[in-house]
mmCIF file of C-alpha atoms in Angstrom:
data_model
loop_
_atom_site.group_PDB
_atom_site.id
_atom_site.type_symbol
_atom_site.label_atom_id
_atom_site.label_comp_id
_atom_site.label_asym_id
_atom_site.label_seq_id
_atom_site.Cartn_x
_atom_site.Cartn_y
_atom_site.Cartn_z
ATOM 1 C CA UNK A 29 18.883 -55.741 64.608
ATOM 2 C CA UNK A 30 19.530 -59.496 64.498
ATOM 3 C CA UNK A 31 21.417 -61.877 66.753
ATOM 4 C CA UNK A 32 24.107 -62.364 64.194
ATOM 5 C CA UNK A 33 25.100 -58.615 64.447
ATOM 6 C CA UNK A 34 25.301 -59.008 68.589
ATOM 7 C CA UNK A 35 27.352 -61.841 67.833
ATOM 8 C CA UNK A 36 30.004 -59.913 65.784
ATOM 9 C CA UNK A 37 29.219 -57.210 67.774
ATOM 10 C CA UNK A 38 30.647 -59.571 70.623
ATOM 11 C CA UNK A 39 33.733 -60.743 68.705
ATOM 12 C CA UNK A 40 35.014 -57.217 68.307
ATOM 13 C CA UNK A 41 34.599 -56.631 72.057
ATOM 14 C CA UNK A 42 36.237 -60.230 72.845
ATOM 15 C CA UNK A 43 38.977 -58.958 70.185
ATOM 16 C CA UNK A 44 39.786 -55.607 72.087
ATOM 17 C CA UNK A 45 39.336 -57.385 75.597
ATOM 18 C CA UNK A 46 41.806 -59.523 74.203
ATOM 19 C CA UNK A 47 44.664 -56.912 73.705
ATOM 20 C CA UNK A 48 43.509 -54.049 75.411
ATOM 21 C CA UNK A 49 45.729 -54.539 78.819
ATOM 22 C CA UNK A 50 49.001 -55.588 76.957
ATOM 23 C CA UNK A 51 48.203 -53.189 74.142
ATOM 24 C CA UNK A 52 48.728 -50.067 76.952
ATOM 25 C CA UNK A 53 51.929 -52.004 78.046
ATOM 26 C CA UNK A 54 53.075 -51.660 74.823
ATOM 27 C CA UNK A 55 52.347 -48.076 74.502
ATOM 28 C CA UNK A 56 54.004 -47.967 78.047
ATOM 29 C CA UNK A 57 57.156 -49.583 77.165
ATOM 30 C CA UNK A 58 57.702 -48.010 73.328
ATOM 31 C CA UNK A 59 57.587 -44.739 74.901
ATOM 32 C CA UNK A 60 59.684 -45.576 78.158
ATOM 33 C CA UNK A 61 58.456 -42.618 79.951
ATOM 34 C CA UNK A 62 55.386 -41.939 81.527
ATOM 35 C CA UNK A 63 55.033 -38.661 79.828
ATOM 36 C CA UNK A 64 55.517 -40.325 76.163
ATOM 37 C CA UNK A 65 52.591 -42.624 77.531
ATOM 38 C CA UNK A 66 50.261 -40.137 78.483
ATOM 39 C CA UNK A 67 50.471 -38.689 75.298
ATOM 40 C CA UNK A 68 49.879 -41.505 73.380
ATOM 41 C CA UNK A 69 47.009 -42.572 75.027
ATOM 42 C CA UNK A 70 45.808 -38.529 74.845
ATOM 43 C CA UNK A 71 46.106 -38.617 71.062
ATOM 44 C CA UNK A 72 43.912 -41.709 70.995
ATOM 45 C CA UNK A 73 41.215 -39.302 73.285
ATOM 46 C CA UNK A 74 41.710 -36.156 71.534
ATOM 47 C CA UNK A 75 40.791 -38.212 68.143
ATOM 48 C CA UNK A 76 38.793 -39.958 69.185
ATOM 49 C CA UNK A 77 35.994 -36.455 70.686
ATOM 50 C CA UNK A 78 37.138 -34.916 67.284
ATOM 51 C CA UNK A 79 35.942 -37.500 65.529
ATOM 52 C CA UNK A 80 32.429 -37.813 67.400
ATOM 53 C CA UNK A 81 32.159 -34.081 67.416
ATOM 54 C CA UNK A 82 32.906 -32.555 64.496
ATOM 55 C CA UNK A 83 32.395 -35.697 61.515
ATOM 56 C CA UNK A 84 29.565 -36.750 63.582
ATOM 57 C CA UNK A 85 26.724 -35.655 60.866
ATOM 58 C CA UNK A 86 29.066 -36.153 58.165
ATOM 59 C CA UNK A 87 29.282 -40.098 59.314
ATOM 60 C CA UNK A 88 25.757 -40.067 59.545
ATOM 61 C CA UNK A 89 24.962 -40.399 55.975
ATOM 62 C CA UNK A 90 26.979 -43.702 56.017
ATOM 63 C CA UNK A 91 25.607 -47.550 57.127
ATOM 64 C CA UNK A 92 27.012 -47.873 60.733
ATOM 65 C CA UNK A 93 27.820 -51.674 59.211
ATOM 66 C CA UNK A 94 30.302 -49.969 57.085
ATOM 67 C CA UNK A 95 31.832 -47.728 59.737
ATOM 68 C CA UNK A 96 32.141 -50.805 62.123
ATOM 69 C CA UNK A 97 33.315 -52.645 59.182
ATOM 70 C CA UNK A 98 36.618 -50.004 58.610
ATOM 71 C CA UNK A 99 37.221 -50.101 62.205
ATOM 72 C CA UNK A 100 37.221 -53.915 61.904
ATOM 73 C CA UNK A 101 39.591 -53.997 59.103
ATOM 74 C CA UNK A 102 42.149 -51.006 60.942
ATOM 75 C CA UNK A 103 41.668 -53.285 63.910
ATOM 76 C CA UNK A 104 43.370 -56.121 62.527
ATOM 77 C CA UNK A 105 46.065 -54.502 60.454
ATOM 78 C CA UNK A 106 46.970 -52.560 63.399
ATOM 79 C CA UNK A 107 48.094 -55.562 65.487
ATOM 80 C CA UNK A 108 49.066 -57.642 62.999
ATOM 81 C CA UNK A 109 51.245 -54.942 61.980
ATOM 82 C CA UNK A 110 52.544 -54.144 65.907
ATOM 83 C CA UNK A 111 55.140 -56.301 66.329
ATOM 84 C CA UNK A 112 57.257 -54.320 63.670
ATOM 85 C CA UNK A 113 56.599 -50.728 64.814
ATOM 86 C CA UNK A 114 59.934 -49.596 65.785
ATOM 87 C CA UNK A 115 59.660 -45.604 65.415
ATOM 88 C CA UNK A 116 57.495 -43.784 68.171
ATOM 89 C CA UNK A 117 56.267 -41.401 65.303
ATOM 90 C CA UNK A 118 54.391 -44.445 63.635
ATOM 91 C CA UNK A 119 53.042 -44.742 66.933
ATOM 92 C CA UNK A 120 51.288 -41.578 67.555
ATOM 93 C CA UNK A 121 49.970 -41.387 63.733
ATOM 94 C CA UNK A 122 48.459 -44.827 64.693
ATOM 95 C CA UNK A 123 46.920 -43.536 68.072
ATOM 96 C CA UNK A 124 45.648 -41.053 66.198
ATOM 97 C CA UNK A 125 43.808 -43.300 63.654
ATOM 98 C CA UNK A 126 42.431 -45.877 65.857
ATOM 99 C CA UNK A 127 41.135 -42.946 68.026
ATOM 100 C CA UNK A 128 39.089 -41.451 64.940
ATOM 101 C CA UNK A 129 38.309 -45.251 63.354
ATOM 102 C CA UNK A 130 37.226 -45.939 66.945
ATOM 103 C CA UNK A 131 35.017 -43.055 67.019
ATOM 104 C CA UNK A 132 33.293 -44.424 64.241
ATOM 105 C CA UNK A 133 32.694 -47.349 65.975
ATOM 106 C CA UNK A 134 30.642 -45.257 68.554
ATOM 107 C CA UNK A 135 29.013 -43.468 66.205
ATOM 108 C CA UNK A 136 27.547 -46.572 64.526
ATOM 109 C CA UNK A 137 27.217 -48.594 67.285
ATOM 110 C CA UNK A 138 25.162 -45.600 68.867
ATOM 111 C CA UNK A 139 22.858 -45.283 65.482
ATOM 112 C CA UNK A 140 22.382 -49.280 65.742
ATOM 113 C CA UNK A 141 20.573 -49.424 68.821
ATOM 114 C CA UNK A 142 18.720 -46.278 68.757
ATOM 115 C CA UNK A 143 16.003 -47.976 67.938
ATOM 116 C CA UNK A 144 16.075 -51.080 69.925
ATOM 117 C CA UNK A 145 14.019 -51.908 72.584
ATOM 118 C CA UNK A 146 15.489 -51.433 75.855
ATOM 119 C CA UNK A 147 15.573 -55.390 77.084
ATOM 120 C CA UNK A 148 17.620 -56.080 73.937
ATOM 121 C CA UNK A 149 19.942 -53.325 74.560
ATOM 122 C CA UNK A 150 20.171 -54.398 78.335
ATOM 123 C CA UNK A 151 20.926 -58.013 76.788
ATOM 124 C CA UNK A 152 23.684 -57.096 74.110
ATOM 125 C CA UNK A 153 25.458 -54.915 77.015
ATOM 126 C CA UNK A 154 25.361 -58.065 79.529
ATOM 127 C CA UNK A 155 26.640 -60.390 77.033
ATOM 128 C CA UNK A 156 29.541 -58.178 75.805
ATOM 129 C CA UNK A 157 30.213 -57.437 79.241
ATOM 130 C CA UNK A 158 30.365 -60.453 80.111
ATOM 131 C CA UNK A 159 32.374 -61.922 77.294
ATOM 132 C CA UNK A 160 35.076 -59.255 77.935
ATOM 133 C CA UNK A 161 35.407 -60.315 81.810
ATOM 134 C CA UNK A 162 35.711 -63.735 80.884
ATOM 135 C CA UNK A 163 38.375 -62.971 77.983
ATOM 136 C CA UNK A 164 40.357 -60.623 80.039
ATOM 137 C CA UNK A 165 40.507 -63.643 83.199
ATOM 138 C CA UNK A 166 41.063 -65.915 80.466
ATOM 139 C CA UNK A 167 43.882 -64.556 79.087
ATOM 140 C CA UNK A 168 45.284 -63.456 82.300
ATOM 141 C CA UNK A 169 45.136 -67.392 83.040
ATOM 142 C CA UNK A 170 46.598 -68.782 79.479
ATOM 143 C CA UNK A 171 49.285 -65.750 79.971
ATOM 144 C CA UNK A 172 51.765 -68.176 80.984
ATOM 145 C CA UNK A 173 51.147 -70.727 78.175
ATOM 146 C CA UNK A 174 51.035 -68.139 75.437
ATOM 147 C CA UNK A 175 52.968 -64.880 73.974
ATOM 148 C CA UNK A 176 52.087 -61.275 73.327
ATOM 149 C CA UNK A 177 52.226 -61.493 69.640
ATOM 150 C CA UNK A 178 50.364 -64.506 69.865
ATOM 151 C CA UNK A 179 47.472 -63.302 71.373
ATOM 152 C CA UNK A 180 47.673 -59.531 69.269
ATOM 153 C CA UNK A 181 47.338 -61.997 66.109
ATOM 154 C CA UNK A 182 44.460 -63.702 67.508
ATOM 155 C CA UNK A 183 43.022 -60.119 68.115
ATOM 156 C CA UNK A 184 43.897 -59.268 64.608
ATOM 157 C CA UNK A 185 42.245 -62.041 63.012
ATOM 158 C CA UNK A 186 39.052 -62.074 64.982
ATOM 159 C CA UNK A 187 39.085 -58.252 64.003
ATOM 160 C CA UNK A 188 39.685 -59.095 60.349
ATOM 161 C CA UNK A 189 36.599 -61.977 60.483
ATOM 162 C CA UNK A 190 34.384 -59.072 61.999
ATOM 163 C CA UNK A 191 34.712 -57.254 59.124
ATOM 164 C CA UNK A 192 34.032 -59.709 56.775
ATOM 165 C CA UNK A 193 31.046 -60.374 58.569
ATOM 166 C CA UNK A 194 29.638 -56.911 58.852
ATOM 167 C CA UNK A 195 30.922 -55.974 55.060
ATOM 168 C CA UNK A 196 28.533 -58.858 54.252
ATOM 169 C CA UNK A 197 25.546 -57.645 56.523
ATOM 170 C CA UNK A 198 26.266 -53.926 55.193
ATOM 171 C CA UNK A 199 26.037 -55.460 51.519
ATOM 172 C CA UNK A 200 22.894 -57.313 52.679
ATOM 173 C CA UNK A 201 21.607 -54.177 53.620
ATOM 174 C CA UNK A 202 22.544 -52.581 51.055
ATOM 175 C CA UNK A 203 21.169 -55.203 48.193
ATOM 176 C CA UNK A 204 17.581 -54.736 50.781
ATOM 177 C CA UNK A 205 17.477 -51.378 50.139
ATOM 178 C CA UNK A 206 18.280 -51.239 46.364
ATOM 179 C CA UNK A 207 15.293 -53.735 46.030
ATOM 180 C CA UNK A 208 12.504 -51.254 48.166
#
């Protein structure tokens, strides 16, 4: 694995460190009761160890660039698309989804350093740490200067450039393997 995958790698964990905190706020307050909430956020769970359990060989015979790369692209329609969900049932379809496209994530993410060498796992988990504390003080800083929807568009976009950048490492790949 190459240091331009860590690097997208990053952006999709500076993307959900972006929204994460005011994304359960919204969950929160579309629901407006704490029961509602904890649903919500139990669909996204329940998916999400369905998803890792049972399609976890069936994923397997898929690039983990291409898995990342749909969770990318739901990613970024998701909240560019938040700001007009009105109807709590569009809600808990989408917890559902981004609980199973997020489970992909895992799954790939998990094949894609199975094979690295410890150090440079040990690396990519400080520097996406790391990155994710300074977004989330970062935003909890520029806050003040800047709105929800604002920052859930950043989110989306950054999302929407990770996939573009790991559909064209997964058609790298790809073209690579055609050619061996």
């Amino acid at each position: 694995m190459n240091k331009i995958v860590v690097a997208i790698l990053s952006v999709v964990g500076f993307s959900s460190s972006l929204v994460f905190p005011y994304y359960v706020l919204f969950l929160r307050n579309i629901g407006d009761s704490y029961d509602v909430f904890s649903l919500l956020y139990g669909l996204f769970s329940l998916s999400l160890s369905i998803v890792v359990y049972f399609g976890g060989k069936f994923f397997e015979r898929f690039s983990p660039y291409l898995l990342m790369m749909l969770h990318s692209f739901f990613c970024s329609y998701l909240f560019f698309s938040l700001h007009t969900i009105e109807n709590i049932k569009i809600v808990y379809i989408g917890q559902v989804l981004f609980g199973g496209f997020t489970a992909l994530f895992k799954l790939a993410e998990k094949r894609l350093f199975m094979n690295a060498t410890s150090e440079f796992y040990r690396s990519y988990l400080f520097w996406t740490s790391f990155v994710t504390a300074i977004c989330i003080i970062g935003v909890g800083v520029l806050f003040d200067s800047i709105d929800i929807r604002f920052m859930f568009n950043i989110a989306a976009l950054l999302f929407l450039l990770s996939g573009f950048g790991l559909g064209a490492k997964f058609i790298l790949r790809s073209n690579k393997d055609d050619k061996n």
